[in-house]
């Protein structure tokens, strides 16, 4: 077998997601590429949580419908997911709580005998799984000892006891290759921001973006960055702009609802020409919508948010490497062009967990023209980008302004000055357009000569890439959505006669941008139930049109 | 902006004749000049303003400024202070701006005792939008949006600030300049959140000069660190009924302030990221 899919399910509070992560880490330590999908309702205890961990020899960024093993902590897991079990698949379950066929272990009894606590059932089940897969105890033990936060000895004792109750059913082989870091999409983006040189991350908790806040808060001390959670998203973006004013590179993160509150601050960034990185992780909307489920329905909102006209940059990563690269690039672009730079992601990518490479993106040193004196914050420059100076600077007053202003930053209503400032920002937009219109900002895959093209963006690209493996289609997926890299995109589309657009929205979001550029999809595959598509589901849908 | 240059900019001033803003500007100029003489360079000051008549002060000073949004001086100022604790960050805000749209930020800034100074130009009316009521307009105030008179009592902002944990609470008056100068200076020196509610007359829409002149008095600052005394002083006037209006510093205490001025470590970002990544392998 080339790949393994494991579904693990139980109640919220059972530690399902953490157990999934340890399973993923063990696979990763065996050299596999791993992806973990996390599905949970918006509640803290009870309900049904599950995750799917997939391990493969090739890089993977999505789940499949069928799984080779189900680990059931409760009856609902079996009842809900039994139809997902592949031929020859196996159910591993807690015999004391679940009735079904397969490998039943008396988890509760083992824990009682060894005087453990219920949560240790997770470690026991993980041991059972890898025993069944034929992985040596020493290997499992070494990962467990690194990953279990508390009471390692007791956990290992219980895990070993459970281990002994099972006989191997398979014999999976380790793959040569390094152990890859295994982190959530949010964490990959956060590392990208760090690599890009952020000084501050300000955010208010909001699913599914909170992972960035939690991760950066946990490393704030050692990385020397400021991480702060103030009273609201309104405060978040304005505080971050305060950092920008002093020359510090700042980023904020939220989801659509929180971004609604940030829009006035966004316009301020546009008018005052202050750099800011904004991470927006989409979930099902409108309004509160489905807080813990996915969507790609905020692109038009992000693209048009804020009153007035000003340049912005929007990137949508589809995998860990792109998250690293675009996260770092967002920091540099926002700072170099003094504009808002967005990382637009979604629940699937934010909370999905992926193995990625540990090679850091190259950060290009930006050469900016130095200020001239007496200093004018909005001094003219051919590319529309004014040289930045930060306070305190002896002898100079540094003024930024939300009003239309002159080169010094003083409020004006003069029509000529107004036109001049608008044109300065337009020139900047033009330079930005040219900067993003590069081939590496368009991802092309599949059969590169095919006349059928699939267009998609963000996390959807993962399953699409796998779904089309036996078809003659070309994937064209832009990494930058604003300004749209038009020339490079059209180049990638050369020879395409039939276009299929795949998006997780009801009305089509990228669709609107494509139409602006005269590209009209022939078919649309849209999904809007909050769930990401598995490979097989997409494969079936795409086949209808190919 | 060299020390010989005037602090007041050569920009055209558009405040109405007789406006209380002039007095506040004058007091602030005096205080900054004093600090300069004592060795605090003027470039260490950053003015953050909201939107409204008061906010034009950003344009009228030759100093660092961030002309921000309506109600949003405090988060901007907080970000600046957190980013560079060496800067002296002063918010100029209006009562409509700060006590209506900006209220959540005000309460939280007081709660976190962030080391900034807030000067509220409280003319108890929206001046720039031509005379509507604000959170501190008196009961029954008739403005263009409330022709029948408002049926709300004003917010006693002093009580609210004390209840929010502010460590420096004061009230000034635009026609008592020496007192105003002293309060502004002490507020800037105060390590923590300092708030000055400045009663300011609006010459065009709400000229309260006769009433203020009759009722204001300087309160004793003998028990300035006692919270219950401060509360009683704050309750003497409810922003609505005519009666004695205390001026001065009502409350001053020292509590841990924010941000802490930490020593900057030299960090190799790339190396740290590699260490972090290795933890997740
Ligand atoms: S409207 Fe009132 S507050 Fe505004 S400038 Fe005129 S007098 Fe001053």
PDB file of C-alpha atoms in Angstrom, chain A residues 39 73 126 201 231 233 243 261 297 309 347 353 359 378 392 398 439 462 474 496:
ATOM      1  CA  UNK A  39     -13.825  18.387  11.660  1.00  0.00           C
ATOM      2  CA  UNK A  73     -13.841   6.342  21.006  1.00  0.00           C
ATOM      3  CA  UNK A 126      -2.376   5.368  19.151  1.00  0.00           C
ATOM      4  CA  UNK A 201       1.056  40.470  15.595  1.00  0.00           C
ATOM      5  CA  UNK A 231     -10.593  44.678  23.019  1.00  0.00           C
ATOM      6  CA  UNK A 233     -10.900  43.953  15.809  1.00  0.00           C
ATOM      7  CA  UNK A 243       3.205  50.030  15.045  1.00  0.00           C
ATOM      8  CA  UNK A 261     -14.912  45.658  11.791  1.00  0.00           C
ATOM      9  CA  UNK A 297     -16.774  33.328  -0.311  1.00  0.00           C
ATOM     10  CA  UNK A 309      -9.586  53.602  -4.116  1.00  0.00           C
ATOM     11  CA  UNK A 347     -10.758  26.913   7.459  1.00  0.00           C
ATOM     12  CA  UNK A 353      -2.237  19.992   9.411  1.00  0.00           C
ATOM     13  CA  UNK A 359      13.658  25.342   3.898  1.00  0.00           C
ATOM     14  CA  UNK A 378       4.370  61.887   1.272  1.00  0.00           C
ATOM     15  CA  UNK A 392      11.662  60.082  16.665  1.00  0.00           C
ATOM     16  CA  UNK A 398       6.621  62.993  10.721  1.00  0.00           C
ATOM     17  CA  UNK A 439       5.048  33.209 -13.934  1.00  0.00           C
ATOM     18  CA  UNK A 462      -5.058  20.228  -3.120  1.00  0.00           C
ATOM     19  CA  UNK A 474      -4.550  21.387 -17.056  1.00  0.00           C
ATOM     20  CA  UNK A 496      -7.240  26.032 -23.310  1.00  0.00           C
TER      21      UNK A 496
END
